[in-house]
Amino acid sequence: MKITILTLFKDLIEDYFNHSIIAKAKARGVFEVEVIDIRDYSLDKHRHVDDAPYGGGAGMLLSIEPIDRALKACRSDDSYVLLTSPKAKPFSQEDAQRLAKKKHIIIICGHYEGTDARIEDYVDERVSLGDYILSGGELASLVISDAMIRLLSDAINPDSLKEESYDDSRLEYPQYTKPAVYDGKKVPDVLLSGHHANIARWRKKMSLLDTYIYRKDLFDKKPLTIEEKILLEEALKEK
Ligand code: SAH
């Protein structure tokens, strides 16, 4: 997979790809990243890329021309273009799964007051991180990239992807590491028992309990099975 990010803050984006799991996956050739400075496509000798909105109002808008020119330089028949925008449905794990199958994703980072609305005709999809306003699309582009990259085969240990939160519309069960007792708080006995079937049952139960407490709405998306109902009732009684 190739990811191209169009931004005014190239260094900020590039830095992210040089750390941790993502950097290792990049070094192993799991994905390729290209960061394009929109200013390089400005026709203006001062490299301006923004202007005041028609009709008045506060702030500046990213102009359509440099973005279109940057897109023309990097897109091909395999490209799928995303526009970061607060005016869209929030990005989800399902979106990450769907987009991770594309060969080439281009992400446009807006800035200032946003982007000239005619950008719409040049993109395939808008993506929002959530119902709040960020100063630019850079964080959104990184979130989208990270979520997609970890789903690519060979990016991370495939076992780590199993049973993660949002996989199958459930949150992941709580996990613990050493020490077994900290500040008087004990790790649940079952996890120290070495009894695999009991551990698996406990994890399923706790995953349902956490989903019930923090994201009950996921049960609307994927209703509880009879077995899950029994486990959840048991978990709620024990709580
Ligand atoms: N005036 C616009 C907000 C512009 S914010 C409005 O009220 O709708 C500037 C840029 O930041 C946007 O063009 C977009 O690229 C990015 N951005 C802001 N909030 C975002 C969000 N929730 N998700 C994704 N991108 C966002």
XYZ file of C-alpha atoms and ligand atoms in Angstrom:
265
model
C 0.000 0.000 0.000
C 1.089 3.542 -0.685
C -0.053 6.547 1.336
C 0.394 10.090 0.032
C -0.314 13.004 2.347
C -0.836 16.547 1.037
C -0.043 19.051 3.766
C 1.450 22.422 4.652
C 3.440 20.771 7.488
C 5.617 18.137 5.879
C 8.073 17.760 8.796
C 5.316 17.143 11.286
C 3.917 14.303 9.174
C 7.267 12.736 8.263
C 8.352 12.630 11.883
C 5.428 10.432 12.868
C 6.399 7.767 10.346
C 9.879 7.560 11.867
C 8.828 6.059 15.183
C 7.829 2.766 16.735
C 5.780 0.051 14.994
C 4.980 2.282 12.023
C 8.667 3.021 11.316
C 9.503 -0.696 11.520
C 6.693 -1.593 9.126
C 7.887 1.114 6.727
C 11.472 -0.181 6.893
C 10.209 -3.690 6.083
C 8.383 -2.348 3.019
C 4.882 -3.085 4.370
C 3.805 0.323 3.074
C 5.294 3.325 1.350
C 4.646 6.908 2.353
C 4.996 10.096 0.339
C 4.492 13.541 1.875
C 3.792 16.441 -0.456
C 4.042 20.103 0.520
C 1.024 21.835 -1.019
C 3.105 25.041 -1.210
C 5.322 23.397 -3.831
C 2.293 23.585 -6.127
C 1.496 27.231 -5.530
C 1.753 29.384 -8.670
C 2.358 32.418 -6.495
C 5.960 33.580 -6.163
C 5.476 33.944 -2.401
C 4.171 30.360 -2.285
C 0.760 31.492 -1.025
C -1.834 28.727 -0.864
C -4.719 30.516 0.833
C -7.070 33.427 0.296
C -10.021 35.220 1.898
C -13.462 33.595 1.493
C -15.878 35.111 -1.034
C -18.804 36.737 0.741
C -16.624 37.700 3.707
C -16.058 36.099 7.079
C -13.145 35.386 9.369
C -10.033 33.463 8.406
C -8.488 32.189 5.215
C -9.325 29.252 2.989
C -6.959 26.869 1.227
C -7.296 27.619 -2.485
C -8.354 24.916 -4.894
C -5.595 25.401 -7.458
C -2.476 24.261 -5.543
C -4.342 21.242 -4.175
C -5.596 20.229 -7.611
C -2.120 20.643 -9.057
C -0.600 18.551 -6.241
C -3.264 15.881 -6.801
C -2.561 15.777 -10.521
C 1.115 15.188 -9.753
C 0.519 12.201 -7.468
C -2.726 10.465 -8.443
C -3.125 7.492 -10.748
C -5.971 5.109 -11.624
C -5.249 3.220 -8.384
C -5.598 6.281 -6.164
C -8.419 6.861 -3.695
C -8.552 10.421 -2.381
C -9.648 11.321 1.150
C -10.394 14.831 2.348
C -9.994 15.420 6.080
C -12.983 17.411 7.266
C -15.098 17.795 10.405
C -18.126 17.664 8.077
C -18.346 13.879 7.746
C -19.219 10.744 9.685
C -16.537 9.930 12.289
C -13.808 7.525 11.139
C -14.213 3.988 12.497
C -12.331 0.688 12.623
C -14.593 -0.512 9.788
C -13.418 2.426 7.668
C -9.813 1.528 8.474
C -10.455 -2.072 7.381
C -12.129 -0.966 4.152
C -9.493 1.658 3.266
C -6.535 -0.600 4.136
C -7.493 -2.703 1.080
C -6.826 0.185 -1.338
C -3.577 0.292 -3.283
C -3.006 4.027 -2.977
C -4.618 6.379 -0.492
C -4.135 10.125 -0.853
C -5.073 12.229 2.175
C -5.596 15.987 1.883
C -4.983 17.994 5.048
C -7.033 21.172 5.178
C -5.966 24.131 7.289
C -7.098 27.600 8.409
C -10.861 27.902 7.866
C -10.876 24.831 5.630
C -10.710 24.295 1.897
C -12.479 25.838 -1.111
C -15.689 23.801 -1.431
C -14.948 22.894 -5.052
C -12.413 20.389 -3.691
C -15.417 18.049 -3.408
C -15.215 17.241 -7.133
C -11.643 16.010 -6.772
C -12.035 13.645 -3.804
C -13.631 10.220 -3.304
C -14.570 10.535 0.350
C -14.515 12.912 3.306
C -13.180 11.636 6.625
C -13.689 13.178 10.052
C -12.021 12.159 13.295
C -15.010 13.203 15.385
C -17.395 15.992 16.231
C -14.871 18.676 17.119
C -12.739 21.160 15.194
C -8.997 20.697 14.815
C -6.641 23.373 13.480
C -5.670 21.213 10.542
C -6.052 17.821 8.916
C -2.558 16.621 9.913
C -3.584 14.726 13.038
C -6.505 13.214 11.148
C -4.230 12.064 8.319
C -1.905 10.405 10.832
C -4.727 8.724 12.717
C -6.181 7.354 9.477
C -2.746 6.182 8.278
C -1.846 4.522 11.579
C -5.166 2.693 11.840
C -4.811 1.378 8.269
C -1.131 0.431 8.534
C -1.547 -1.762 11.601
C -4.110 -3.793 9.666
C -1.737 -4.529 6.786
C -0.378 -8.034 6.851
C 3.123 -8.111 8.354
C 2.773 -4.668 9.945
C 2.398 -6.133 13.433
C 2.130 -9.570 14.997
C -1.211 -10.939 13.646
C -2.059 -12.288 17.134
C -2.122 -8.708 18.429
C -4.893 -7.852 15.983
C -7.140 -10.642 17.196
C -9.673 -9.690 19.867
C -8.847 -5.986 19.764
C -11.441 -3.399 20.677
C -14.067 -2.842 17.939
C -13.187 -6.174 16.414
C -16.621 -7.765 16.202
C -18.285 -4.725 17.869
C -16.943 -5.502 21.345
C -14.291 -3.761 23.489
C -11.191 -5.676 24.463
C -11.027 -7.313 27.918
C -8.815 -5.685 30.607
C -5.175 -6.826 30.672
C -2.502 -6.821 33.384
C 1.258 -7.268 33.652
C 3.756 -7.627 36.542
C 3.670 -7.012 39.479
C 0.822 -9.321 40.528
C 0.015 -6.974 43.434
C 0.450 -3.212 43.230
C -0.568 -0.779 45.955
C -2.792 -3.508 47.411
C -4.537 -4.088 44.057
C -4.388 -7.710 42.900
C -4.440 -9.089 39.381
C -7.550 -11.340 39.062
C -6.698 -14.878 40.298
C -7.960 -16.546 37.131
C -5.205 -14.904 35.064
C -2.548 -16.463 37.309
C -4.214 -19.894 37.267
C -2.768 -21.099 33.961
C -6.221 -22.599 33.175
C -6.685 -21.568 29.544
C -10.408 -22.293 29.212
C -11.220 -20.344 32.383
C -9.041 -17.440 31.243
C -10.786 -17.356 27.843
C -14.230 -17.386 29.527
C -13.228 -14.629 31.979
C -11.876 -12.487 29.128
C -15.068 -12.877 27.125
C -17.097 -11.922 30.196
C -14.963 -8.852 30.934
C -15.027 -7.774 27.300
C -18.831 -7.785 27.481
C -18.811 -5.948 30.812
C -16.504 -3.201 29.507
C -18.606 -2.875 26.354
C -21.732 -2.595 28.545
C -20.140 0.066 30.771
C -18.343 2.161 28.146
C -20.003 1.522 24.765
C -23.457 -0.008 25.214
C -24.333 1.286 21.722
C -22.156 -1.475 20.224
C -24.802 -3.983 21.340
C -27.245 -2.265 18.944
C -24.773 -2.830 16.141
C -24.238 -6.480 17.042
C -26.866 -7.795 19.462
C -25.853 -10.073 22.333
C -26.071 -13.817 21.674
C -27.732 -16.005 24.315
C -24.311 -17.151 25.540
C -23.150 -13.533 25.781
C -26.283 -12.510 27.703
C -25.575 -15.206 30.302
C -21.938 -14.132 30.618
C -22.845 -10.451 30.928
C -25.480 -11.126 33.596
C -22.907 -13.134 35.523
C -20.384 -10.290 35.198
C -22.917 -7.698 36.366
C -23.844 -9.809 39.421
C -20.176 -10.226 40.362
C -19.448 -6.516 39.977
N -14.347 26.019 9.285
C -14.450 24.582 9.209
C -13.350 23.933 10.052
C -11.981 24.069 9.448
S -10.745 23.364 10.436
C -15.823 24.138 9.733
O -16.402 24.812 10.588
O -16.332 23.091 9.299
C -9.396 23.274 9.326
C -9.082 21.895 8.767
O -8.771 21.008 9.811
C -10.189 21.215 7.977
O -10.208 21.648 6.647
C -9.794 19.752 8.094
O -8.823 19.402 7.151
C -9.173 19.689 9.482
N -10.105 19.224 10.512
C -10.684 19.970 11.486
N -11.462 19.225 12.273
C -11.387 17.968 11.819
C -11.983 16.740 12.197
N -12.829 16.651 13.240
N -11.682 15.631 11.495
C -10.839 15.699 10.437
N -10.248 16.838 10.006
C -10.511 17.959 10.684
